[in-house]
Coordinates of C-alpha atoms in Angstrom, one line a residue:
M1 CA 61.5 105.7 124.3
T2 CA 59.3 102.7 124.9
N3 CA 56.9 104.7 127.2
Q4 CA 56.8 107.6 124.8
F5 CA 55.8 105.4 121.9
S6 CA 53.3 103.5 124.0
Q7 CA 51.6 106.7 125.0
S8 CA 51.7 107.8 121.3
R9 CA 49.9 104.5 120.3
R10 CA 47.2 105.0 122.9
K11 CA 46.7 108.6 121.7
F12 CA 46.6 107.5 118.1
I13 CA 43.9 105.0 118.8
R14 CA 41.9 107.3 121.0
N15 CA 41.8 110.1 118.5
A16 CA 41.1 107.8 115.6
A17 CA 37.9 106.7 117.4
L18 CA 36.6 110.3 117.4
F19 CA 36.0 110.1 113.7
T20 CA 33.3 108.2 111.8
A21 CA 34.4 105.6 109.3
G22 CA 33.6 107.9 106.4
A23 CA 35.8 110.7 107.6
V24 CA 38.8 108.5 108.5
S25 CA 41.7 108.9 106.0
P26 CA 43.5 105.9 104.3
L27 CA 46.3 106.4 106.8
L28 CA 44.1 105.5 109.7
K29 CA 42.8 102.4 107.9
I30 CA 46.2 100.9 107.7
P31 CA 46.4 98.1 110.3
Y32 CA 49.2 97.0 112.5
G33 CA 49.9 93.8 114.3
R34 CA 50.2 93.5 118.1
T35 CA 53.8 92.8 118.9
Q36 CA 55.8 92.0 122.0
N37 CA 59.5 92.6 123.1
N38 CA 59.9 95.6 120.8
D39 CA 59.0 99.3 120.6
F40 CA 56.0 100.5 118.6
V41 CA 56.0 103.9 116.9
D42 CA 53.4 105.3 114.6
A43 CA 55.9 106.1 111.8
I44 CA 59.5 105.2 111.1
V45 CA 61.7 107.1 108.7
I46 CA 64.9 105.3 107.6
G47 CA 67.5 107.9 106.7
S48 CA 67.8 111.7 107.2
G49 CA 68.8 113.1 103.8
F50 CA 66.6 115.3 101.6
G51 CA 63.8 112.8 101.3
G52 CA 63.9 111.4 104.9
S53 CA 64.2 114.9 106.5
T54 CA 61.2 116.1 104.5
A55 CA 59.1 113.1 105.6
A56 CA 60.1 113.7 109.2
L57 CA 59.2 117.3 109.3
R58 CA 55.8 116.9 107.6
L59 CA 55.0 113.9 109.9
G60 CA 55.9 115.9 112.9
E61 CA 53.8 118.8 111.8
A62 CA 50.9 116.4 111.4
G63 CA 51.3 115.3 115.0
I64 CA 52.4 111.8 114.1
N65 CA 55.0 110.3 116.5
T66 CA 58.0 109.5 114.3
L67 CA 61.3 107.8 114.8
V68 CA 64.1 108.6 112.4
L69 CA 66.8 105.9 112.1
E70 CA 70.1 107.3 110.8
K71 CA 73.2 105.1 110.4
G72 CA 75.6 108.0 110.8
R73 CA 76.5 110.2 113.7
R74 CA 75.6 113.8 114.4
W75 CA 78.0 116.4 113.1
T76 CA 77.6 119.7 115.0
V77 CA 79.9 122.6 114.6
T78 CA 80.6 123.8 118.1
N79 CA 83.6 126.1 117.4
P80 CA 83.4 127.9 114.0
Q81 CA 86.8 129.3 114.6
A82 CA 88.5 125.9 114.5
N83 CA 88.9 123.0 112.1
D84 CA 87.8 120.5 114.7
T85 CA 84.4 119.1 113.6
F86 CA 85.1 117.8 110.1
A87 CA 88.2 116.4 108.4
T88 CA 89.8 118.7 105.8
F89 CA 91.3 118.1 102.4
R90 CA 94.6 119.5 103.7
N91 CA 94.7 117.2 106.7
P92 CA 92.3 114.3 106.1
D93 CA 91.9 111.9 109.0
R94 CA 89.5 109.1 110.1
R95 CA 86.5 111.4 110.0
A96 CA 86.8 111.4 106.2
G97 CA 85.4 107.9 105.5
W98 CA 82.4 106.0 106.6
L99 CA 83.6 102.7 108.0
R100 CA 86.3 102.2 105.4
S101 CA 90.1 102.0 105.3
N102 CA 90.8 105.0 103.1
S103 CA 89.3 108.3 102.0
P104 CA 86.3 107.8 99.8
I105 CA 87.7 110.2 97.2
A106 CA 91.1 108.6 97.1
R107 CA 92.5 108.1 93.6
I108 CA 89.9 110.5 92.1
G109 CA 92.5 113.3 91.9
F110 CA 91.8 115.6 94.9
G111 CA 95.3 115.7 96.2
A112 CA 98.1 113.4 97.4
P113 CA 97.0 113.4 101.1
N114 CA 93.8 111.7 100.3
D115 CA 95.5 109.1 98.2
N116 CA 97.9 108.2 101.1
L117 CA 95.4 108.2 103.9
V118 CA 94.9 104.9 105.7
I119 CA 92.1 104.7 108.3
N120 CA 92.7 101.9 110.8
P121 CA 90.5 101.0 112.6
P122 CA 87.5 102.2 110.4
Y123 CA 85.4 105.1 111.8
A124 CA 81.9 106.4 111.3
G125 CA 83.1 109.3 109.2
V126 CA 81.0 111.7 107.1
F127 CA 81.7 110.4 103.6
E128 CA 80.8 107.0 102.1
G129 CA 82.3 105.7 98.9
L130 CA 81.0 102.6 97.1
D131 CA 83.2 101.3 94.3
N132 CA 85.1 98.3 93.0
L133 CA 87.9 98.7 95.5
N134 CA 88.3 95.8 97.9
F135 CA 88.9 97.6 101.2
L136 CA 90.4 94.6 103.0
D137 CA 93.0 94.2 100.2
F138 CA 93.7 97.9 100.4
L139 CA 94.5 97.5 104.1
R140 CA 96.8 94.6 103.3
S141 CA 98.6 96.6 100.6
S142 CA 99.2 99.3 103.2
G143 CA 100.9 96.7 105.5
I144 CA 97.9 96.3 107.8
E145 CA 96.4 92.9 108.5
P146 CA 92.6 93.2 109.1
T147 CA 91.0 91.3 111.9
A148 CA 89.2 88.1 111.0
N149 CA 85.6 88.6 109.7
D150 CA 86.0 92.3 110.0
T151 CA 82.7 93.5 108.4
R152 CA 83.0 97.1 109.5
V153 CA 84.4 98.2 106.1
N154 CA 81.1 97.0 104.5
P155 CA 78.5 96.6 107.2
E156 CA 75.5 96.8 104.8
K157 CA 77.0 94.2 102.4
I158 CA 76.5 96.2 99.3
D159 CA 78.8 95.9 96.2
V160 CA 79.0 98.3 93.3
R161 CA 80.2 97.4 89.8
G162 CA 80.7 99.8 86.9
V163 CA 80.5 103.1 88.8
T164 CA 81.9 104.8 91.9
I165 CA 79.2 106.3 94.2
L166 CA 79.8 109.0 96.8
N167 CA 77.3 109.5 99.6
G168 CA 77.1 111.6 102.8
V169 CA 76.5 109.9 106.1
G170 CA 75.2 111.5 109.3
V171 CA 72.2 113.4 110.6
G172 CA 71.5 115.4 107.5
G173 CA 72.6 112.8 105.0
G174 CA 74.0 114.1 101.7
S175 CA 73.5 117.7 102.7
L176 CA 76.6 117.4 105.0
V177 CA 78.9 116.8 102.0
Y178 CA 77.1 118.1 98.9
N179 CA 78.3 121.2 97.0
T180 CA 75.1 123.0 98.1
I181 CA 73.7 123.3 94.6
L182 CA 69.9 123.9 94.6
Y183 CA 69.2 123.9 90.9
Q184 CA 65.8 123.6 89.4
P185 CA 65.3 121.8 86.0
N186 CA 63.3 123.5 83.2
Q187 CA 60.1 122.1 81.9
M188 CA 61.4 120.5 78.7
N189 CA 64.1 118.5 80.5
F190 CA 61.8 117.7 83.4
E191 CA 59.2 116.2 81.1
M192 CA 61.8 114.1 79.4
V193 CA 62.4 112.2 82.6
F194 CA 59.3 112.2 84.9
P195 CA 55.9 110.6 84.4
R196 CA 53.3 113.0 83.1
E197 CA 51.3 112.6 86.3
I198 CA 54.0 114.8 87.9
N199 CA 52.8 118.2 86.9
F200 CA 55.7 120.6 86.3
A201 CA 53.7 123.7 86.9
E202 CA 52.7 122.4 90.3
M203 CA 56.3 121.5 91.1
A204 CA 57.5 124.9 90.0
N205 CA 54.8 126.9 91.8
V206 CA 54.4 124.8 95.0
F207 CA 57.0 122.2 95.9
Y208 CA 60.3 123.7 94.6
P209 CA 59.5 127.0 96.4
R210 CA 58.5 125.0 99.6
V211 CA 62.0 123.5 99.8
L212 CA 63.7 126.8 99.0
G213 CA 61.6 128.5 101.6
T214 CA 62.9 126.0 104.3
I215 CA 66.6 126.0 103.4
K216 CA 68.6 129.2 103.7
N217 CA 70.0 129.8 100.2
G218 CA 70.9 132.2 97.4
P219 CA 73.4 132.7 94.6
T220 CA 76.8 134.0 95.3
P221 CA 76.4 137.7 96.3
P222 CA 78.3 140.3 94.3
D223 CA 80.7 141.3 97.1
I224 CA 81.7 137.7 97.7
L225 CA 81.9 136.9 94.0
N226 CA 84.2 139.8 93.4
S227 CA 86.6 138.8 96.2
P228 CA 89.9 137.1 95.3
Y229 CA 88.5 133.8 96.7
Y230 CA 85.9 133.4 94.0
R231 CA 88.0 134.1 90.9
A232 CA 87.2 130.5 89.7
T233 CA 83.5 131.2 89.5
R234 CA 84.1 134.4 87.6
V235 CA 86.3 132.5 85.1
L236 CA 83.6 129.9 84.4
L237 CA 81.0 132.7 83.8
E238 CA 83.4 134.5 81.5
Q239 CA 84.3 131.4 79.5
G240 CA 80.7 130.3 79.1
Q241 CA 79.7 133.7 77.9
A242 CA 82.6 133.8 75.4
A243 CA 81.5 130.5 74.0
G244 CA 77.9 131.9 73.6
Y245 CA 76.3 129.7 76.2
R246 CA 73.7 130.8 78.7
S247 CA 75.8 131.2 81.9
F248 CA 74.6 132.3 85.3
L249 CA 75.1 131.9 89.1
V250 CA 73.5 128.9 90.5
N251 CA 71.4 128.9 93.7
L252 CA 73.4 127.5 96.7
G253 CA 72.3 126.3 100.1
V254 CA 74.8 128.6 101.9
D255 CA 74.7 131.1 104.7
W256 CA 76.5 133.9 102.9
D257 CA 76.9 136.0 106.1
I258 CA 79.0 133.2 107.5
V259 CA 81.2 133.2 104.3
R260 CA 81.6 137.0 104.8
E261 CA 82.8 136.2 108.4
E262 CA 85.3 133.7 106.9
I263 CA 86.6 136.5 104.6
N264 CA 86.8 138.9 107.5
G265 CA 88.7 136.4 109.7
Q266 CA 85.9 135.9 112.2
R267 CA 85.5 132.2 111.3
V268 CA 87.9 129.5 110.2
Q269 CA 88.5 129.6 106.4
S270 CA 86.5 126.7 105.0
A271 CA 84.1 127.6 102.1
I272 CA 86.5 130.2 100.7
V273 CA 89.4 127.8 100.5
G274 CA 87.6 125.0 98.8
E275 CA 86.9 122.8 101.9
T276 CA 83.6 121.2 100.9
W277 CA 83.1 117.5 100.6
Y278 CA 84.1 116.6 104.1
G279 CA 81.8 119.2 105.6
Q280 CA 82.5 122.9 106.5
N281 CA 84.0 123.8 109.8
S282 CA 82.8 127.3 109.5
D283 CA 79.2 126.0 109.5
A284 CA 78.4 127.9 106.2
K285 CA 76.4 125.0 104.7
S286 CA 72.7 125.1 105.2
S287 CA 72.6 121.4 105.8
L288 CA 69.4 119.7 106.8
D289 CA 70.2 119.3 110.4
K290 CA 69.9 123.1 110.7
N291 CA 66.5 123.4 109.0
Y292 CA 64.2 120.4 108.1
L293 CA 65.5 118.2 110.9
S294 CA 65.7 120.8 113.6
L295 CA 62.2 122.0 112.7
A296 CA 61.0 118.3 112.8
E297 CA 62.5 117.8 116.3
A298 CA 60.9 121.1 117.4
T299 CA 57.4 119.8 116.8
G300 CA 57.9 117.4 119.7
F301 CA 56.7 114.4 117.7
V302 CA 60.0 113.5 116.0
E303 CA 63.0 111.7 117.6
I304 CA 66.2 111.1 115.7
A305 CA 68.3 108.1 116.5
P306 CA 71.9 108.4 115.1
L307 CA 74.2 105.4 114.7
H308 CA 71.3 103.1 114.0
L309 CA 72.0 100.9 111.0
V310 CA 68.9 99.2 109.6
T311 CA 69.5 95.6 108.7
S312 CA 66.1 94.4 107.5
I313 CA 62.4 95.2 107.2
S314 CA 59.5 92.9 107.1
E315 CA 55.7 92.9 107.1
E316 CA 54.0 92.0 110.4
P317 CA 51.3 89.3 110.2
G318 CA 48.6 91.5 111.5
G319 CA 49.6 94.5 109.5
G320 CA 52.3 97.2 109.8
Y321 CA 56.1 96.7 109.6
R322 CA 59.0 95.5 111.6
V323 CA 62.3 97.3 111.3
N324 CA 65.4 95.6 112.7
C325 CA 68.6 97.6 113.3
N326 CA 72.0 97.6 114.9
Q327 CA 72.9 100.4 117.2
I328 CA 76.6 100.9 116.5
D329 CA 79.5 102.9 118.1
E330 CA 81.7 105.3 116.1
G331 CA 84.0 102.4 115.2
G332 CA 81.1 100.5 113.5
N333 CA 80.9 97.9 116.3
T334 CA 77.4 96.7 117.2
I335 CA 76.5 97.6 120.8
A336 CA 72.8 96.7 120.7
T337 CA 70.3 95.0 118.4
K338 CA 66.9 96.6 118.2
S339 CA 63.5 95.9 116.7
Y340 CA 60.7 98.3 116.1
T341 CA 57.2 98.0 114.7
C342 CA 55.3 100.8 113.0
R343 CA 52.1 101.5 111.1
L344 CA 53.8 103.7 108.6
L345 CA 57.3 103.2 107.1
F346 CA 59.1 105.7 105.0
L347 CA 62.3 104.8 103.2
G348 CA 64.8 107.7 102.9
A349 CA 68.1 105.9 103.1
G350 CA 69.2 107.1 99.7
S351 CA 69.0 105.4 96.3
V352 CA 71.5 102.6 97.2
G353 CA 70.4 102.1 100.8
S354 CA 66.6 102.1 100.2
S355 CA 66.9 99.9 97.1
A356 CA 69.2 97.4 98.9
L357 CA 66.8 97.0 101.8
M358 CA 63.9 96.4 99.4
V359 CA 65.8 94.0 97.1
R360 CA 67.0 92.0 100.2
A361 CA 63.4 91.9 101.6
Q362 CA 62.0 90.7 98.4
A363 CA 64.7 88.0 98.0
Q364 CA 64.4 86.8 101.6
G365 CA 60.6 86.7 101.5
T366 CA 59.9 89.3 104.2
L367 CA 58.0 91.5 101.6
T368 CA 56.6 89.0 99.2
R369 CA 54.3 91.2 97.1
L370 CA 57.0 93.5 95.7
N371 CA 56.8 93.6 92.0
N372 CA 59.4 92.9 89.3
F373 CA 60.5 96.5 89.0
V374 CA 62.1 96.5 92.4
G375 CA 65.9 97.2 92.2
K376 CA 65.7 98.4 88.6
G377 CA 65.9 101.7 86.8
W378 CA 69.1 103.0 88.4
A379 CA 71.5 105.6 87.0
G380 CA 74.0 108.1 88.1
N381 CA 72.2 111.3 87.0
G382 CA 74.4 111.7 84.0
D383 CA 77.3 112.9 86.2
L384 CA 80.6 113.6 84.6
L385 CA 83.7 115.2 86.2
N386 CA 85.5 117.7 84.0
L387 CA 89.0 119.1 84.6
R388 CA 89.9 122.1 82.6
F389 CA 93.5 123.3 82.0
G390 CA 95.0 126.4 80.4
V391 CA 92.3 128.8 81.7
P392 CA 93.0 132.2 83.1
P393 CA 94.6 132.1 86.5
T394 CA 92.3 131.1 89.3
G395 CA 95.1 131.4 91.8
Q396 CA 98.4 130.3 90.4
F397 CA 99.8 127.9 93.0
D398 CA 97.4 129.6 95.5
P399 CA 94.4 127.4 96.1
V400 CA 92.7 130.1 98.2
Q401 CA 91.1 131.4 95.1
Q402 CA 89.1 128.2 94.5
G403 CA 86.4 129.1 96.9
G404 CA 83.0 127.4 96.8
P405 CA 81.2 125.1 97.5
A406 CA 80.1 125.8 93.9
G407 CA 79.3 128.8 91.8
A408 CA 78.1 129.1 88.3
V409 CA 76.4 126.9 85.6
I410 CA 76.7 126.9 81.8
Q411 CA 73.8 125.4 79.9
D412 CA 74.0 123.6 76.6
F413 CA 70.2 123.0 76.1
P414 CA 68.2 122.7 72.9
I415 CA 66.2 125.8 73.8
N416 CA 67.6 128.9 75.6
E417 CA 65.6 129.2 78.8
V418 CA 65.6 133.0 78.8
T419 CA 64.8 133.7 75.2
G420 CA 62.7 130.6 74.4
Q421 CA 64.6 130.4 71.1
P422 CA 66.5 127.4 69.8
N423 CA 70.1 127.3 70.8
P424 CA 72.2 127.2 67.7
L425 CA 75.2 125.9 69.6
Y426 CA 73.4 122.9 71.0
N427 CA 75.5 119.7 70.9
G428 CA 72.6 117.8 69.2
I429 CA 72.8 114.8 71.5
N430 CA 71.8 115.5 75.1
P431 CA 71.1 118.6 77.3
I432 CA 74.2 119.3 79.5
S433 CA 74.7 121.6 82.5
L434 CA 78.3 122.3 83.5
M435 CA 79.2 123.9 86.8
N436 CA 82.3 124.6 88.7
L437 CA 83.2 123.0 92.0
A438 CA 85.8 124.1 94.5
H439 CA 89.1 122.3 94.0
W440 CA 91.6 123.2 96.6
N441 CA 94.6 121.5 95.0
N442 CA 94.3 122.5 91.4
P443 CA 95.7 126.0 91.1
A444 CA 96.2 125.8 87.3
G445 CA 92.7 124.9 86.3
L446 CA 89.0 124.4 87.0
L447 CA 87.1 121.4 88.3
G448 CA 83.7 121.1 86.9
L449 CA 80.7 118.8 87.1
G450 CA 78.7 118.0 84.0
I451 CA 75.2 116.6 84.2
G452 CA 73.1 115.3 81.4
V453 CA 69.6 114.0 81.0
V454 CA 69.5 110.3 81.4
P455 CA 66.7 108.8 79.2
A456 CA 64.7 105.9 80.7
A457 CA 66.4 103.5 78.3
R458 CA 69.8 104.3 79.8
A459 CA 68.7 104.0 83.4
T460 CA 69.8 100.4 83.2
G461 CA 71.5 99.9 86.6
Q462 CA 70.1 97.0 88.5
F463 CA 70.4 95.7 92.1
T464 CA 70.5 92.0 92.6
Y465 CA 70.8 89.8 95.7
N466 CA 73.2 86.8 96.1
P467 CA 71.9 84.5 98.9
A468 CA 75.3 82.7 99.0
T469 CA 77.1 85.8 100.1
D470 CA 74.1 87.7 101.6
K471 CA 75.2 90.7 99.5
V472 CA 73.3 93.1 97.3
T473 CA 75.2 94.1 94.1
L474 CA 74.5 97.1 91.9
N475 CA 75.6 96.6 88.3
F476 CA 75.8 99.5 86.0
P477 CA 77.0 98.9 82.4
D478 CA 79.8 101.1 81.0
S479 CA 77.8 101.7 77.8
A480 CA 75.2 103.6 79.8
N481 CA 77.4 106.7 80.0
A482 CA 78.0 106.9 76.2
E483 CA 75.3 109.4 75.2
Y484 CA 75.9 112.2 77.7
L485 CA 79.7 111.5 77.6
K486 CA 79.7 112.3 73.9
A487 CA 77.5 115.4 74.4
M488 CA 79.7 116.7 77.2
N489 CA 82.9 116.3 75.1
R490 CA 81.2 118.4 72.3
M491 CA 80.4 121.1 74.8
V492 CA 83.8 121.4 76.3
E493 CA 85.4 121.4 72.9
R494 CA 83.5 124.5 72.0
L495 CA 84.4 126.0 75.4
D496 CA 88.1 125.4 74.7
T497 CA 88.0 126.6 71.1
S498 CA 86.1 129.8 72.0
N499 CA 88.5 130.8 74.8
R500 CA 91.8 130.3 73.1
A501 CA 94.2 133.2 73.0
S502 CA 97.8 133.9 72.1
N503 CA 98.9 133.2 75.7
R504 CA 96.7 130.2 76.5
N505 CA 95.4 127.0 75.0
P506 CA 92.6 125.6 77.1
G507 CA 92.1 121.8 77.3
S508 CA 89.6 119.5 79.1
I509 CA 89.4 116.0 80.5
V510 CA 86.0 114.4 80.9
S511 CA 85.9 111.4 83.2
A512 CA 83.3 108.8 83.9
P513 CA 81.7 107.0 85.7
T514 CA 81.7 108.6 89.1
T515 CA 78.5 110.0 90.7
A516 CA 77.5 111.7 93.9
H517 CA 73.9 111.5 92.7
P518 CA 72.7 107.9 92.7
L519 CA 69.0 107.7 91.6
G520 CA 66.5 104.9 91.0
G521 CA 65.9 101.4 92.2
M522 CA 62.4 102.0 93.4
V523 CA 61.2 104.1 90.6
M524 CA 57.9 106.0 90.5
G525 CA 55.4 104.5 88.1
Q526 CA 57.2 101.1 88.3
A527 CA 58.0 99.8 91.8
C528 CA 56.0 102.7 93.4
D529 CA 53.2 104.9 92.4
V530 CA 53.9 108.5 91.6
D531 CA 53.2 109.6 95.2
G532 CA 55.8 107.3 96.6
R533 CA 53.6 104.4 97.8
V534 CA 55.2 101.0 97.3
L535 CA 52.8 99.1 95.1
N536 CA 50.8 96.3 96.8
Y537 CA 51.7 97.6 100.3
D538 CA 49.7 100.0 102.5
G539 CA 51.7 102.2 104.7
L540 CA 55.1 101.6 103.0
Y541 CA 56.6 104.6 101.1
V542 CA 59.8 105.6 99.3
V543 CA 60.6 109.4 99.5
D544 CA 64.2 109.6 98.4
G545 CA 66.4 109.3 95.4
A546 CA 65.4 105.7 94.9
L547 CA 62.0 107.0 93.7
I548 CA 63.6 109.1 90.9
P549 CA 63.9 107.5 87.5
G550 CA 67.7 107.8 87.2
S551 CA 67.9 111.5 86.4
T552 CA 66.8 114.9 87.6
A553 CA 66.9 116.4 84.2
A554 CA 70.4 118.0 83.8
C555 CA 70.4 119.3 87.4
N556 CA 71.9 118.3 90.7
P557 CA 69.2 116.3 92.4
A558 CA 69.0 117.7 96.0
L559 CA 66.3 120.3 95.2
T560 CA 64.3 117.9 93.1
I561 CA 64.5 115.1 95.6
G562 CA 63.3 117.5 98.3
A563 CA 60.5 118.8 96.1
I564 CA 59.3 115.3 95.1
A565 CA 59.3 114.3 98.7
E566 CA 57.2 117.4 99.6
R567 CA 54.8 116.4 96.9
C568 CA 54.6 112.8 98.2
M569 CA 54.0 113.9 101.8
D570 CA 51.4 116.3 100.7
R571 CA 49.5 113.5 98.9
I572 CA 50.0 111.0 101.7
L573 CA 49.0 113.3 104.6
N574 CA 46.0 114.8 103.0
S575 CA 42.7 112.9 103.2
P576 CA 40.3 112.9 100.2
T577 CA 38.3 115.6 102.0
G578 CA 41.3 117.8 102.4
R579 CA 41.6 117.2 106.2
R580 CA 45.2 117.5 107.4
K581 CA 46.4 114.6 109.5
S582 CA 47.1 117.1 112.3
Q583 CA 43.4 117.2 112.9
I584 CA 43.4 113.4 113.5
F585 CA 46.7 112.8 115.2
A586 CA 47.0 115.9 117.4

């Protein structure tokens, strides 16, 4: 690695010298300090989720030698006829949780096996949960005495108060565990959230299609939708239409040919039986390791380093940045400490990870020019879990008919997107999308995810640093959920009322606050500019959910994070004269 990056540095300098000062882009003007006893690389990307993978691919295409530091391991499906890559809901094991003592979705209602699972010792599993639970106390309550100073259950020293956050961990980040929903917001909702400098028409015509053109995707095909496994999706469509709401199939990042192979018995049943959040052993998900990241590696300029946990970042005296990290094993034990310097640094560690790194750097004085907006503007995307009972059978005591990963969406928006006319059923409070998720252990009902639009005034979560404990804490006030919680309750009340019959009486439970969509902390137009540049710092960028102002406008954020990252990279890598960086770095 050292030799490779040294060669890259020489090539970088040599090619830069070929251009006159007037033709050199701002990227080439960013200085870096000479360092010793560490590895230099032109660009470092921290994290490999939707933002980090986008940055990696576009840097690689531009011919910029790039190192991606990912704290999780690689998850590669080698035998799609066996349940041997990821843990499953039916038989959860240590692969379920990222360096913690239990399943990250324990006690959320996904089945008794998850509630009873104890992971000892912790393991670098695929799913991270951040919540109020003290994991060491959990171990003790299970009759296990943890070792002294065992930090593996919280290696990044991040506490969360007021909300439970679920994240994916591994090469591909959240795409390994998400419900594959690639859902684009409409213009009205989008403009309620994003700064006006982010042009919706450009997003809709250029950057959203760019993401969808890279990730294999599509709505549930008719033959699969009409199979017994997807009765739950059909039920949600039927109930939404009966209530008068706009209801349609949502776009999913799924290889539907693989799902057909599951149905035909050619691959292990995974998507069709509701195995989603721990990963899919059939390999049906179009996770980022199979598109953005594999394409990035194929450029020859991008190297991915799994199991590298970044501990701190700092500015070098002569320019550029130093990144310190621990290389860990699958048990979370540090096997090596490493230090890299780079000219360009991209934060893609997710909203919590990227924000925590910046808040710690600001408090410890390693990045002294960060402004007062750092760590602010966080929210959980208006996420609300909805459990519906008394619906038509979706597989009575037969969870096989709760196929997924997701399926349909019902919209309760002020304006009907198709007709352009006011929606007379609108709840009058907040736009709401409701979609169904696969739920393997709920044969008598439907699991849904509701998402509202979080106004800027309600993106009030804030990261703070405590030097006495060396911990970063995210505090999210309970009152922040009130507006879209009320709107969601109004929507499901209408759904229930409209679908009552002599033989059934639907009911709903709406729960908060749990989110798989943390957003904010390094918000555009506040801590960063609208192109992801950290204010007051050349060569330092945020390209992930931390950049988003708390909400992706009543939609799941994966597609929007990817599209915003594409927009950022387009701005960053294009010189004022339109010259692509590949002409300079190649």
